[in-house]
Amino acid sequence: MSSATVTGGSSGWLAGVNRLLVTIGKAVGGVVGILYQAGRDSIDTIIRNILPFMAFISVIVGIINKTGLGDHLAHWVSPLASNLPGLIVISVFCAIPVLSPVLGPGAVIAQVIGVLLGVRIGKGDIAPQYSLPALFAIDPQVGCDFIPVGLALGEAEPETVEIGVPAVLISRLITGPIAVIIAYFASFGLYASSN
């Protein structure tokens, strides 16, 4: 009798351990399956959306750098940065819906104009209070090149892309100059002389 009791008790204990191991195995398998599927989805998204976008941007940046278009535009625009109306003109120029997706890749215009303005501010040719509005003036094109890709990543319908892209580009044309004006007034007192 006592040996039967011991045998029945040990089989119950082994069954409990077995159930515990099966439960842990299912939980770990579920987590591994979710992570594996997430990795597959990520790679699929990169191949279908990100890599073609990167190739397109590389071509645009190569064309802009090889032709010197960015440098020519930046040297033409940078003299306007010494006053508020000039900064608003720069902002409107950078936010033109046809130009902004071309100016966005690599931030070619923003980089060149930013360096030219920084040098002129450092030399004292442009008052330091224009640095904040100049930052907003040269950046309305930021992200305009990524809008179609962002909508594609969000799996937007083609009709949404057709309406969304122009809407964002036109909104940047409106909000860019407004941001310059706000930054101009916000820069008052930022660069007070320490003498």
Coordinates of C-alpha atoms in Angstrom, one line a residue:
M1 CA 0.0 0.0 0.0
S2 CA 2.7 2.4 0.9
S3 CA 4.7 1.8 -2.3
A4 CA 1.5 2.5 -4.4
T5 CA 1.0 5.8 -2.5
V6 CA 4.6 6.8 -3.2
T7 CA 4.2 6.0 -6.9
G8 CA 1.0 7.9 -7.2
G9 CA 2.4 10.9 -5.4
S10 CA 5.5 11.0 -7.6
S11 CA 3.5 10.8 -10.8
G12 CA 1.4 13.7 -9.6
W13 CA 4.4 15.7 -8.9
L14 CA 6.0 14.9 -12.3
A15 CA 2.7 15.8 -14.0
G16 CA 2.7 19.2 -12.3
V17 CA 6.3 19.9 -13.3
N18 CA 5.5 18.8 -16.9
R19 CA 2.5 21.2 -17.0
L20 CA 4.7 24.0 -15.7
L21 CA 7.4 23.3 -18.4
V22 CA 4.7 23.2 -21.1
T23 CA 3.3 26.5 -20.0
I24 CA 6.7 28.2 -19.9
G25 CA 7.5 26.7 -23.3
K26 CA 4.3 28.0 -24.8
A27 CA 4.9 31.5 -23.4
V28 CA 8.5 31.6 -24.6
G29 CA 7.4 30.3 -28.0
G30 CA 4.8 33.0 -28.3
V31 CA 7.2 35.7 -27.5
V32 CA 9.8 34.3 -29.9
G33 CA 7.1 34.1 -32.6
I34 CA 6.0 37.7 -32.1
L35 CA 9.6 38.9 -32.2
Y36 CA 10.3 36.8 -35.3
Q37 CA 7.2 38.2 -37.1
A38 CA 8.1 41.8 -36.1
G39 CA 11.5 41.2 -37.6
R40 CA 10.0 39.9 -40.8
D41 CA 7.6 42.9 -41.0
S42 CA 10.4 45.3 -40.4
I43 CA 12.6 43.9 -43.1
D44 CA 9.7 43.8 -45.5
T45 CA 8.9 47.5 -44.8
I46 CA 12.6 48.5 -45.3
I47 CA 12.8 46.7 -48.6
R48 CA 9.5 48.0 -50.0
N49 CA 9.6 51.6 -48.6
I50 CA 12.8 52.8 -47.1
L51 CA 15.4 51.5 -49.5
P52 CA 13.7 52.9 -52.7
F53 CA 13.4 56.2 -50.8
M54 CA 17.1 56.2 -49.9
A55 CA 18.0 55.5 -53.5
F56 CA 15.9 58.4 -54.7
I57 CA 17.4 60.7 -52.1
S58 CA 20.9 59.6 -53.0
V59 CA 20.2 60.4 -56.7
I60 CA 18.8 63.8 -55.9
V61 CA 21.6 64.7 -53.5
G62 CA 24.2 63.6 -56.1
I63 CA 22.6 65.7 -58.8
I64 CA 22.4 68.7 -56.5
N65 CA 26.0 68.3 -55.4
K66 CA 27.4 67.6 -58.9
T67 CA 25.7 70.4 -60.6
G68 CA 26.4 72.9 -57.8
L69 CA 22.8 73.9 -57.8
G70 CA 22.6 74.0 -54.0
D71 CA 25.7 76.3 -53.7
H72 CA 24.4 78.7 -56.4
L73 CA 21.0 79.0 -54.8
A74 CA 22.5 79.4 -51.3
H75 CA 24.9 82.2 -52.4
W76 CA 22.0 83.9 -54.2
V77 CA 19.8 83.7 -51.2
S78 CA 22.2 84.4 -48.3
P79 CA 22.4 88.2 -48.7
L80 CA 18.7 88.4 -47.9
A81 CA 19.4 87.2 -44.3
S82 CA 20.3 90.6 -42.8
N83 CA 16.7 91.8 -42.3
L84 CA 13.2 90.5 -41.6
P85 CA 11.7 90.9 -45.0
G86 CA 14.7 89.1 -46.5
L87 CA 14.3 86.2 -44.1
I88 CA 10.6 85.9 -45.0
V89 CA 11.6 85.8 -48.7
I90 CA 14.1 83.0 -47.9
S91 CA 11.4 81.1 -46.0
V92 CA 8.9 81.4 -48.9
F93 CA 11.6 80.4 -51.4
C94 CA 12.6 77.3 -49.4
A95 CA 8.9 76.3 -48.9
I96 CA 7.7 76.6 -52.5
P97 CA 5.8 73.3 -52.9
V98 CA 7.6 72.4 -56.1
L99 CA 11.1 73.2 -54.7
S100 CA 10.8 72.0 -51.1
P101 CA 10.9 68.2 -51.8
V102 CA 14.0 68.9 -54.0
L103 CA 15.7 71.1 -51.4
G104 CA 14.9 68.8 -48.5
P105 CA 17.2 65.8 -49.3
G106 CA 20.5 66.2 -47.5
A107 CA 19.3 69.7 -46.4
V108 CA 21.7 71.1 -49.0
I109 CA 20.3 74.6 -49.0
A110 CA 19.9 74.7 -45.2
Q111 CA 23.5 73.6 -44.7
V112 CA 25.1 76.0 -47.1
I113 CA 23.0 79.0 -46.1
G114 CA 23.4 78.1 -42.4
V115 CA 27.2 78.1 -42.8
L116 CA 27.2 81.3 -44.8
L117 CA 25.0 83.1 -42.2
G118 CA 27.0 81.7 -39.3
V119 CA 30.2 83.1 -40.8
R120 CA 28.6 86.5 -41.5
I121 CA 27.1 86.7 -38.0
G122 CA 30.5 85.7 -36.5
K123 CA 32.2 88.5 -38.5
G124 CA 29.6 91.0 -37.3
D125 CA 28.1 91.6 -40.8
I126 CA 24.7 90.4 -39.6
A127 CA 23.3 91.2 -36.1
P128 CA 23.2 88.1 -33.8
Q129 CA 19.4 88.5 -33.2
Y130 CA 18.8 87.3 -36.8
S131 CA 20.3 83.9 -36.1
L132 CA 17.0 82.5 -34.6
P133 CA 14.7 83.7 -37.4
A134 CA 17.3 82.7 -39.9
L135 CA 17.2 79.1 -38.6
F136 CA 13.4 79.1 -39.2
A137 CA 13.8 80.8 -42.5
I138 CA 16.1 78.1 -44.0
D139 CA 14.2 75.1 -42.6
P140 CA 10.6 75.1 -44.0
Q141 CA 11.5 72.4 -46.4
V142 CA 12.6 70.0 -43.7
G143 CA 10.7 66.8 -44.0
C144 CA 8.9 67.7 -47.2
D145 CA 10.9 65.0 -49.1
F146 CA 9.8 62.4 -46.6
I147 CA 6.1 63.0 -46.7
P148 CA 5.2 60.5 -49.4
V149 CA 7.4 57.8 -47.6
G150 CA 5.8 58.6 -44.3
L151 CA 2.3 58.2 -45.8
A152 CA 3.5 54.9 -47.4
L153 CA 4.8 53.6 -44.1
G154 CA 1.4 54.4 -42.6
E155 CA -0.1 52.4 -45.4
A156 CA -2.2 55.4 -46.5
E157 CA -4.6 55.0 -49.4
P158 CA -3.5 56.4 -52.8
E159 CA -6.2 59.1 -52.6
T160 CA -4.8 60.1 -49.1
V161 CA -1.3 60.5 -50.6
E162 CA -2.7 62.5 -53.5
I163 CA -4.4 65.0 -51.1
G164 CA -2.0 64.8 -48.2
V165 CA 1.3 65.6 -49.9
P166 CA 0.1 68.8 -51.5
A167 CA -1.7 69.8 -48.3
V168 CA 1.4 69.5 -46.2
L169 CA 3.6 71.2 -48.8
I170 CA 1.2 74.2 -49.0
S171 CA 0.8 74.3 -45.3
R172 CA 4.6 74.7 -45.0
L173 CA 4.4 77.6 -47.4
I174 CA 2.0 79.3 -45.0
T175 CA 3.6 78.3 -41.6
G176 CA 7.2 78.9 -42.7
P177 CA 7.0 82.7 -42.9
I178 CA 4.8 82.8 -39.7
A179 CA 7.5 80.9 -37.9
V180 CA 10.1 83.4 -39.0
I181 CA 8.1 86.3 -37.7
I182 CA 7.5 84.6 -34.4
A183 CA 11.2 83.7 -34.1
Y184 CA 12.1 87.3 -34.9
F185 CA 10.1 88.7 -32.1
A186 CA 11.1 85.9 -29.7
S187 CA 14.8 86.7 -30.3
F188 CA 14.5 90.2 -28.7
G189 CA 16.7 90.3 -25.7
L190 CA 18.4 86.9 -26.4
Y191 CA 21.6 88.5 -27.4
A192 CA 22.0 91.4 -25.1
S193 CA 25.5 92.8 -24.7
S194 CA 27.3 91.8 -21.5
N195 CA 29.2 95.1 -21.3

